[in-house]
Short mmCIF file of C-alpha atoms and ligand atoms in Angstrom, two decimals:
data_model
loop_
_atom_site.label_atom_id
_atom_site.label_comp_id
_atom_site.label_asym_id
_atom_site.label_seq_id
_atom_site.Cartn_x
_atom_site.Cartn_y
_atom_site.Cartn_z
CA MET A 23 18.82 196.57 -14.61
CA ARG A 24 19.73 198.96 -17.35
CA HIS A 25 17.38 197.84 -20.09
CA ALA A 26 13.73 198.89 -20.39
CA PRO A 27 11.23 196.53 -18.70
CA ILE A 28 10.40 193.47 -20.80
CA ASP A 29 6.87 192.11 -21.14
CA PRO A 30 6.86 189.04 -18.83
CA LYS A 31 5.04 187.12 -21.58
CA LEU A 32 8.46 186.41 -23.08
CA PHE A 33 9.44 184.44 -19.96
CA THR A 34 6.01 182.95 -19.31
CA GLY A 35 6.07 181.65 -22.88
CA SER A 36 9.52 180.09 -22.38
CA ARG A 37 8.34 178.31 -19.22
CA GLU A 38 5.19 177.05 -20.94
CA ARG A 39 7.27 175.58 -23.75
CA LEU A 40 9.64 173.91 -21.29
CA LYS A 41 6.75 172.50 -19.23
CA LYS A 42 5.30 170.96 -22.40
CA SER A 43 8.53 169.11 -23.05
CA LEU A 44 8.85 167.74 -19.49
CA PRO A 45 7.48 164.21 -18.96
CA PRO A 46 4.97 163.61 -16.12
CA LYS A 47 6.16 163.93 -12.50
CA SER A 48 9.16 166.07 -13.39
CA LEU A 49 11.04 168.59 -11.31
CA ALA A 50 13.41 171.02 -13.07
CA ILE A 51 15.86 173.29 -11.29
CA VAL A 52 17.78 176.25 -12.73
CA ASN A 53 20.32 178.26 -10.74
CA ALA A 54 21.79 181.74 -11.19
CA ASN A 55 25.46 182.03 -12.05
CA ASP A 56 28.07 182.63 -9.39
CA VAL A 57 29.65 186.02 -8.94
CA LEU A 58 33.17 185.08 -10.06
CA PRO A 59 36.22 186.16 -8.05
CA THR A 60 39.20 187.97 -9.57
CA ASN A 61 42.17 188.73 -7.27
CA ALA A 62 42.25 189.73 -3.60
CA ASP A 63 38.66 190.72 -2.71
CA GLY A 64 37.70 191.61 -6.25
CA SER A 65 34.92 190.10 -8.33
CA LEU A 66 33.65 190.30 -11.89
CA PRO A 67 30.26 191.82 -12.65
CA LEU A 68 27.60 189.09 -12.54
CA GLN A 69 27.00 187.44 -15.91
CA PRO A 70 23.32 186.50 -15.73
CA ASN A 71 22.65 182.81 -16.33
CA SER A 72 21.15 182.61 -19.83
CA ASP A 73 18.78 179.74 -19.04
CA LEU A 74 17.50 181.42 -15.87
CA PHE A 75 17.01 184.67 -17.78
CA TYR A 76 15.25 182.87 -20.63
CA LEU A 77 12.80 181.31 -18.17
CA THR A 78 12.34 184.21 -15.71
CA GLY A 79 13.95 187.50 -16.82
CA ILE A 80 15.74 187.46 -13.45
CA GLU A 81 19.35 188.69 -13.39
CA GLN A 82 19.95 188.70 -9.62
CA GLU A 83 22.63 186.49 -8.07
CA GLU A 84 21.73 183.35 -6.07
CA SER A 85 18.21 183.08 -7.55
CA ILE A 86 16.72 179.61 -8.14
CA LEU A 87 13.79 178.52 -10.31
CA LEU A 88 11.83 175.33 -9.54
CA LEU A 89 9.35 173.94 -12.04
CA ALA A 90 7.18 170.96 -11.05
CA PRO A 91 4.09 171.07 -13.30
CA ASP A 92 2.51 168.03 -11.61
CA ALA A 93 3.17 169.07 -8.01
CA HIS A 94 0.32 168.12 -5.69
CA GLU A 95 0.04 171.68 -4.36
CA PRO A 96 -0.71 174.17 -7.15
CA LYS A 97 1.48 176.69 -5.28
CA HIS A 98 4.48 174.39 -5.73
CA ARG A 99 4.28 174.15 -9.51
CA GLU A 100 6.37 177.19 -10.31
CA ILE A 101 8.47 178.92 -7.65
CA LEU A 102 11.20 181.52 -7.79
CA PHE A 103 13.57 181.77 -4.82
CA LEU A 104 15.47 185.01 -4.15
CA ARG A 105 17.95 186.46 -1.70
CA GLU A 106 16.02 188.21 1.03
CA PRO A 107 16.65 191.97 0.98
CA SER A 108 18.07 193.39 4.23
CA ALA A 109 19.24 196.70 5.61
CA ARG A 110 22.83 195.46 5.39
CA LEU A 111 22.51 194.40 1.74
CA LYS A 112 20.89 197.72 0.96
CA ILE A 113 23.89 199.60 2.33
CA TRP A 114 26.58 197.48 0.70
CA GLU A 115 25.07 196.22 -2.55
CA GLY A 116 21.98 198.35 -3.02
CA HIS A 117 18.53 197.33 -4.06
CA LYS A 118 17.50 193.65 -4.27
CA HIS A 119 14.21 192.53 -5.81
CA SER A 120 11.09 192.52 -3.67
CA LYS A 121 8.69 189.63 -4.24
CA ASP A 122 6.28 191.90 -6.14
CA GLU A 123 9.01 193.16 -8.39
CA ALA A 124 10.16 189.64 -9.17
CA THR A 125 6.57 188.72 -10.06
CA GLN A 126 6.29 191.72 -12.35
CA ILE A 127 9.53 190.81 -14.13
CA SER A 128 8.97 187.07 -14.46
CA GLY A 129 5.22 186.54 -14.32
CA ILE A 130 5.85 183.97 -11.53
CA LYS A 131 3.27 184.31 -8.74
CA GLN A 132 5.07 182.24 -6.10
CA VAL A 133 8.22 184.13 -5.09
CA LYS A 134 9.94 183.03 -1.89
CA TRP A 135 13.12 183.84 0.02
CA LEU A 136 15.99 181.37 -0.20
CA SER A 137 15.59 180.42 3.46
CA GLU A 138 12.45 178.49 2.44
CA PHE A 139 14.18 176.57 -0.32
CA PRO A 140 15.38 173.45 1.58
CA VAL A 141 11.95 172.52 2.95
CA ILE A 142 10.04 173.04 -0.31
CA PHE A 143 12.75 171.37 -2.37
CA ARG A 144 12.63 168.28 -0.14
CA ILE A 145 8.85 168.03 -0.46
CA LEU A 146 9.10 168.24 -4.25
CA MET A 147 11.97 165.76 -4.44
CA CYS A 148 9.96 163.23 -2.44
CA GLU A 149 6.86 163.81 -4.54
CA GLN A 150 8.29 163.92 -8.08
CA GLU A 151 10.09 161.20 -10.00
CA GLN A 152 12.22 162.68 -12.78
CA VAL A 153 14.74 165.34 -11.85
CA TRP A 154 16.07 167.68 -14.54
CA LEU A 155 19.37 169.34 -13.65
CA ASN A 156 21.05 172.05 -15.66
CA SER A 157 24.55 171.89 -17.10
CA ASN A 158 26.65 173.63 -19.72
CA GLU A 159 26.45 171.39 -22.80
CA HIS A 160 27.80 173.82 -25.37
CA THR A 161 30.03 171.66 -27.58
CA ARG A 162 32.90 174.16 -27.43
CA ALA A 163 32.67 175.17 -23.76
CA HIS A 164 35.82 174.95 -21.59
CA VAL A 165 34.42 174.27 -18.15
CA GLU A 166 37.29 174.39 -15.69
CA VAL A 167 35.43 176.12 -12.87
CA GLU A 168 32.48 174.38 -11.26
CA THR A 169 29.32 176.40 -11.85
CA ARG A 170 26.54 176.95 -9.35
CA ASP A 171 24.34 174.56 -11.37
CA ALA A 172 27.11 171.93 -11.33
CA ARG A 173 27.60 172.30 -7.58
CA PHE A 174 23.88 171.98 -7.10
CA ALA A 175 23.76 168.85 -9.27
CA ARG A 176 26.55 167.24 -7.26
CA GLU A 177 24.94 168.01 -3.90
CA CYS A 178 21.44 167.02 -5.06
CA GLN A 179 22.64 163.61 -6.29
CA ARG A 180 24.51 163.05 -3.04
CA GLN A 181 21.39 163.74 -0.97
CA PHE A 182 18.98 161.87 -3.25
CA PRO A 183 21.00 159.10 -4.89
CA LEU A 184 18.00 156.96 -5.87
CA HIS A 185 16.22 159.49 -8.08
CA THR A 186 16.28 159.39 -11.88
CA TYR A 187 18.29 162.33 -13.17
CA HIS A 188 18.12 163.93 -16.61
CA ARG A 189 19.93 166.63 -18.57
CA LEU A 190 17.80 169.78 -18.71
CA ALA A 191 20.11 171.16 -21.44
CA ARG A 192 18.75 168.54 -23.84
CA LEU A 193 15.30 170.13 -23.46
CA LEU A 194 16.41 173.77 -23.25
CA HIS A 195 18.71 173.91 -26.27
CA PRO A 196 16.04 173.08 -28.88
CA LEU A 197 13.75 175.65 -27.25
CA ARG A 198 16.33 178.43 -26.99
CA VAL A 199 17.49 178.08 -30.59
CA VAL A 200 14.00 179.00 -31.84
CA LYS A 201 13.50 182.67 -31.05
CA SER A 202 10.11 184.11 -30.10
CA ALA A 203 8.90 187.35 -31.68
CA ALA A 204 9.73 189.21 -28.45
CA GLU A 205 13.27 187.83 -28.48
CA ILE A 206 13.75 188.88 -32.10
CA GLU A 207 12.66 192.42 -31.15
CA LEU A 208 15.34 192.52 -28.45
CA LEU A 209 17.93 191.19 -30.89
CA LYS A 210 16.91 193.95 -33.33
CA GLU A 211 17.59 196.52 -30.61
CA SER A 212 21.10 195.08 -30.07
CA VAL A 213 21.68 195.13 -33.84
CA LEU A 214 20.53 198.77 -34.05
CA ILE A 215 22.84 199.84 -31.22
CA THR A 216 25.70 197.97 -32.91
CA GLU A 217 24.96 199.80 -36.17
CA LYS A 218 25.05 203.16 -34.35
CA GLY A 219 28.45 202.23 -32.92
CA PHE A 220 29.75 201.23 -36.34
CA ARG A 221 28.53 204.47 -37.94
CA ARG A 222 30.33 206.41 -35.21
CA VAL A 223 33.56 204.52 -35.91
CA LEU A 224 33.25 205.24 -39.65
CA LYS A 225 33.34 208.97 -38.85
CA PHE A 226 36.20 208.58 -36.40
CA VAL A 227 38.76 206.31 -38.06
CA LYS A 228 41.76 207.89 -39.79
CA PRO A 229 45.49 207.14 -39.96
CA GLY A 230 47.25 207.55 -36.59
CA ILE A 231 44.37 206.55 -34.31
CA THR A 232 44.85 203.45 -32.16
CA GLU A 233 42.69 200.36 -32.17
CA TYR A 234 41.66 201.05 -28.54
CA GLU A 235 40.46 204.52 -29.47
CA ALA A 236 38.08 202.93 -31.99
CA GLU A 237 37.00 200.55 -29.20
CA ALA A 238 36.32 203.57 -26.95
CA GLU A 239 34.02 205.09 -29.59
CA LEU A 240 32.01 201.87 -29.67
CA ALA A 241 31.90 201.70 -25.86
CA HIS A 242 30.59 205.26 -25.70
CA GLU A 243 27.79 204.54 -28.13
CA PHE A 244 26.85 201.22 -26.49
CA LEU A 245 26.87 202.43 -22.90
CA ARG A 246 24.77 205.50 -23.53
CA ARG A 247 22.21 203.27 -25.25
CA ARG A 248 21.83 200.97 -22.22
CA ALA A 249 23.97 198.21 -23.74
CA ARG A 250 27.43 196.71 -23.22
CA PHE A 251 29.89 194.75 -25.33
CA ALA A 252 28.50 191.31 -26.16
CA TYR A 253 32.11 189.98 -26.10
CA ASN A 254 35.60 191.43 -26.10
CA PRO A 255 35.64 193.28 -29.41
CA ILE A 256 38.25 192.48 -32.03
CA ILE A 257 39.64 195.75 -33.39
CA ALA A 258 42.42 194.53 -35.64
CA SER A 259 44.37 196.68 -38.10
CA GLY A 260 46.62 195.36 -40.84
CA LYS A 261 47.88 191.83 -40.33
CA ASN A 262 46.33 191.65 -36.84
CA ALA A 263 43.10 190.82 -38.68
CA CYS A 264 44.65 187.46 -39.54
CA VAL A 265 44.72 186.53 -35.83
CA LEU A 266 41.21 185.18 -35.48
CA HIS A 267 40.80 185.86 -31.75
CA TYR A 268 42.95 189.04 -31.63
CA ASN A 269 41.82 191.35 -28.85
CA GLN A 270 44.87 193.25 -27.66
CA ASN A 271 43.47 196.23 -29.62
CA ASP A 272 46.63 198.22 -28.84
CA GLN A 273 48.19 199.04 -32.23
CA VAL A 274 48.28 202.24 -34.29
CA CYS A 275 46.11 202.15 -37.44
CA LYS A 276 48.30 203.07 -40.39
CA THR A 277 47.67 204.58 -43.83
CA GLY A 278 46.87 201.83 -46.30
CA ASP A 279 45.83 199.31 -43.63
CA LEU A 280 42.43 197.73 -43.37
CA LEU A 281 40.76 197.71 -39.95
CA LEU A 282 38.66 194.68 -39.02
CA LEU A 283 35.99 195.33 -36.36
CA ASP A 284 34.24 192.28 -34.91
CA VAL A 285 31.94 193.80 -32.33
CA GLY A 286 28.43 193.47 -30.99
CA ALA A 287 26.22 195.22 -28.49
CA CYS A 288 24.39 193.26 -25.82
CA TYR A 289 21.05 194.80 -24.90
CA ALA A 290 18.86 193.11 -22.27
CA ASN A 291 21.20 190.08 -22.47
CA TYR A 292 20.49 189.58 -26.18
CA ASN A 293 23.62 189.80 -28.33
CA ALA A 294 24.39 191.19 -31.75
CA ASP A 295 27.51 190.02 -33.60
CA LEU A 296 28.79 192.23 -36.42
CA THR A 297 32.00 192.23 -38.43
CA ARG A 298 33.01 194.97 -40.83
CA THR A 299 36.38 195.65 -42.44
CA ILE A 300 37.13 199.26 -43.39
CA PRO A 301 40.08 201.16 -44.92
CA VAL A 302 41.97 203.23 -42.32
CA SER A 303 42.54 206.06 -44.82
CA GLY A 304 38.97 206.02 -46.13
CA ARG A 305 39.69 204.37 -49.51
CA PHE A 306 40.24 200.68 -50.34
CA THR A 307 43.13 199.84 -52.66
CA ARG A 308 42.16 197.96 -55.81
CA ARG A 309 43.44 194.68 -54.31
CA GLN A 310 41.68 195.23 -50.98
CA LYS A 311 38.46 195.99 -52.82
CA ALA A 312 38.74 192.81 -54.89
CA VAL A 313 39.19 190.66 -51.77
CA TYR A 314 36.46 192.58 -49.93
CA ASN A 315 33.92 192.10 -52.71
CA ALA A 316 34.76 188.40 -52.89
CA VAL A 317 33.92 188.05 -49.18
CA LEU A 318 30.79 190.15 -49.65
CA ARG A 319 29.56 187.92 -52.49
CA VAL A 320 30.08 184.81 -50.34
CA MET A 321 28.29 186.44 -47.40
CA ARG A 322 25.31 187.45 -49.56
CA ALA A 323 25.05 184.03 -51.21
CA SER A 324 25.38 182.31 -47.81
CA ILE A 325 22.63 184.49 -46.34
CA ALA A 326 20.38 183.49 -49.24
CA GLY A 327 21.43 179.87 -48.70
CA ALA A 328 20.38 179.75 -45.04
CA THR A 329 17.05 178.11 -45.75
CA VAL A 330 14.74 175.94 -43.66
CA GLY A 331 15.84 172.31 -43.70
CA LYS A 332 19.49 172.91 -44.50
CA LEU A 333 22.18 171.26 -42.39
CA SER A 334 24.87 173.55 -41.03
CA ARG A 335 27.48 171.17 -42.44
CA ASP A 336 26.09 171.48 -45.99
CA TRP A 337 25.74 175.25 -45.66
CA LEU A 338 29.43 175.48 -44.78
CA LYS A 339 30.40 173.21 -47.68
CA GLU A 340 28.46 175.40 -50.13
CA SER A 341 30.29 178.47 -48.86
CA GLN A 342 33.64 176.71 -49.15
CA ALA A 343 32.89 175.79 -52.77
CA MET A 344 32.04 179.45 -53.51
CA MET A 345 35.16 180.53 -51.68
CA ASN A 346 37.32 178.18 -53.77
CA GLU A 347 36.07 179.98 -56.91
CA GLU A 348 36.67 183.42 -55.40
CA LEU A 349 40.18 182.50 -54.28
CA LEU A 350 40.90 181.17 -57.75
CA ALA A 351 39.80 184.48 -59.30
CA LEU A 352 41.94 186.39 -56.77
CA GLY A 353 44.98 184.36 -57.76
CA LEU A 354 45.32 182.93 -54.25
CA LEU A 355 44.55 179.34 -55.32
CA LYS A 356 45.27 177.40 -58.47
CA LYS A 357 42.89 174.92 -60.11
CA SER A 358 45.30 172.14 -59.12
CA ASP A 359 45.07 173.20 -55.41
CA ILE A 360 41.29 172.73 -55.56
CA LYS A 361 41.52 169.36 -57.31
CA LYS A 362 44.08 168.05 -54.82
CA ARG A 363 41.76 168.57 -51.82
CA ASN A 364 38.51 166.88 -50.85
CA GLU A 365 35.23 168.18 -49.43
CA ASP A 366 36.34 167.69 -45.84
CA GLU A 367 39.61 169.52 -46.39
CA PRO A 368 38.71 172.12 -49.05
CA ALA A 369 41.48 174.27 -50.52
CA SER A 370 39.65 177.39 -49.27
CA ARG A 371 40.62 176.49 -45.67
CA LYS A 372 44.05 178.02 -46.25
CA TYR A 373 42.43 181.48 -46.37
CA PHE A 374 38.99 180.85 -44.78
CA MET A 375 39.76 178.56 -41.86
CA HIS A 376 36.80 179.08 -39.53
CA GLY A 377 33.11 178.21 -39.55
CA LEU A 378 30.51 180.10 -41.53
CA GLY A 379 28.25 181.05 -38.63
CA HIS A 380 26.58 180.06 -35.39
CA PRO A 381 23.29 180.45 -33.55
CA LEU A 382 22.98 183.83 -31.78
CA GLY A 383 20.83 184.92 -28.87
CA LEU A 384 21.29 185.07 -25.11
CA ASP A 385 24.76 183.70 -25.81
CA VAL A 386 26.97 184.93 -28.62
CA HIS A 387 27.75 181.38 -29.65
CA ASP A 388 24.25 180.40 -28.67
CA VAL A 389 23.01 176.97 -27.65
CA GLY A 390 21.05 174.78 -30.07
CA PHE A 391 21.64 171.45 -31.76
CA THR A 392 23.75 172.42 -34.74
CA THR A 393 23.42 168.87 -36.06
CA GLU A 394 19.72 169.59 -36.69
CA PRO A 395 18.48 171.21 -39.92
CA PHE A 396 17.80 174.97 -39.85
CA ALA A 397 14.24 175.74 -38.72
CA PRO A 398 12.08 178.86 -38.75
CA SER A 399 13.03 181.54 -36.18
CA TRP A 400 16.60 180.35 -35.74
CA VAL A 401 18.89 183.38 -35.56
CA LEU A 402 22.30 182.81 -37.14
CA THR A 403 25.43 184.74 -37.95
CA VAL A 404 26.90 184.56 -41.45
CA GLU A 405 30.61 185.37 -41.36
CA PRO A 406 32.92 184.40 -44.21
CA GLY A 407 36.43 185.82 -44.34
CA ILE A 408 39.68 185.79 -46.32
CA TYR A 409 42.91 186.21 -44.37
CA ILE A 410 46.15 186.86 -46.26
CA PRO A 411 49.00 187.43 -43.78
CA GLU A 412 51.53 187.56 -46.63
CA GLU A 413 49.68 190.62 -47.98
CA GLY A 414 49.25 192.14 -44.50
CA PHE A 415 45.46 192.11 -44.27
CA GLY A 416 42.34 190.08 -43.68
CA VAL A 417 38.69 190.72 -44.51
CA ARG A 418 35.72 189.32 -42.63
CA LEU A 419 32.10 190.41 -42.91
CA GLU A 420 29.42 189.21 -40.52
CA ASN A 421 25.67 189.79 -40.51
CA ASP A 422 22.94 188.37 -38.27
CA ILE A 423 19.90 186.76 -39.88
CA VAL A 424 16.60 185.11 -39.01
CA VAL A 425 15.72 181.89 -40.83
CA THR A 426 12.08 181.89 -41.94
CA ALA A 427 9.85 179.71 -44.12
CA ASP A 428 9.84 182.55 -46.69
CA GLY A 429 13.62 182.79 -46.74
CA PRO A 430 16.17 184.51 -44.53
CA ILE A 431 15.69 188.01 -43.06
CA ASP A 432 18.90 190.01 -42.78
CA LEU A 433 18.78 191.87 -39.45
CA MET A 434 21.82 193.92 -40.50
CA GLU A 435 20.64 195.07 -43.92
CA ASN A 436 20.88 198.71 -42.76
CA THR A 437 24.45 198.43 -41.53
CA PRO A 438 26.71 199.83 -44.28
CA VAL A 439 28.58 197.13 -46.17
CA GLU A 440 29.04 198.23 -49.81
CA VAL A 441 32.50 199.62 -50.63
CA ASP A 442 31.06 202.88 -52.03
CA GLU A 443 28.84 203.49 -49.01
CA ILE A 444 31.68 202.87 -46.55
CA GLU A 445 34.07 205.13 -48.46
CA ASP A 446 31.40 207.80 -48.75
CA LEU A 447 30.61 207.76 -45.02
CA MET A 448 34.32 207.85 -44.12
CA ASN A 449 35.05 210.83 -46.36
CA ARG A 450 32.08 213.00 -45.55
N1 LIG B 2 32.80 187.49 -32.35
C1 LIG B 2 32.75 186.12 -32.27
C2 LIG B 2 32.21 185.54 -33.49
O1 LIG B 2 32.08 186.22 -34.49
O2 LIG B 2 31.85 184.42 -33.51
MN1 LIG B 3 31.70 188.28 -34.57
MN1 LIG B 4 30.07 185.38 -34.88
#
């Protein structure tokens, strides 16, 4: 693994919290992700399973975690199963975790090879009553390919059809959405690396460069700091910024254009998610500045408005009401446009058509019940935007925050965002 070692207390703490939410006589199972195929004999790099990482810190393929807090044998209460290292694996794939290493990473004392899994699993299935299987329950997930967890769930229910099965995601999501202090430290590292990448881009961007060259600057900064892209970055000049999921990143940045950068570093599997919009030639036009400052005001007010107890739905509505006023002042909406629409279809949607933010963590659009009110230690993005294709530009700004009882903490307060600061850094 590329990141510095993590104190296993992070993972021990996650397991303790999960065990507390399991009813008596429960058995929970979490699988690694599959290594996904591409074409011919190719494969994608392994994307560690976020739930398995959250509970163990383990990023190795084929690993399985079993939790059975009431198991008769104390040694069966918490077991990690791993691929057994071999001379052949060492030659072809390199190092695989030893049992001691896995214990050091995860804090789990019982580490076994996968060959022992069937026997121990059968004992625990016969002994326990409630079985908790993992599944992807993100509301916006497109699950066309069966995951390892899904395959496991199917096979387990075939072999043991009389057990009572439950959805582990229902227990994991409310835990994962509340970040521990150690998780927030890792998120801060991702935010810092993202900021370094953005500062590098500020020095680099000028008319004539291509969007992919700006992407390469970010990649350089992220990779040398032990991170990777959290998601395919959006590097969108001019009207490309109005395509919300643009990621061709193949156009030339022209004089007078704005350049929207939606990019985050992922360090130790924790993701940052930043958006900044900068002038290609180093100076905003008067109109660009007016739109930019409108978005900035909405972002700042929405950060302040992310308070404990607020519903995501109400937070969005407040931002849409602010945006209506800003769009009115910019001459993009008329009073009659605002009156004509209702709260569910606000006039602002014509120029600000996406959500205001999302939970952030081991996943960029992190898991958590977004129907629940904001609670302390939720980490959220705040990302208003105004997109005006008829004027050839769009502006989005996005910061990452922590909700606390004393009000929100802006994790990106050091990442340049004021017009003057951005112009100054670009023209130095
Ligand atoms: N970059 C994805 C998002 O901002 O949600
Ligand atoms: Mn983003
Ligand atoms: Mn985002």
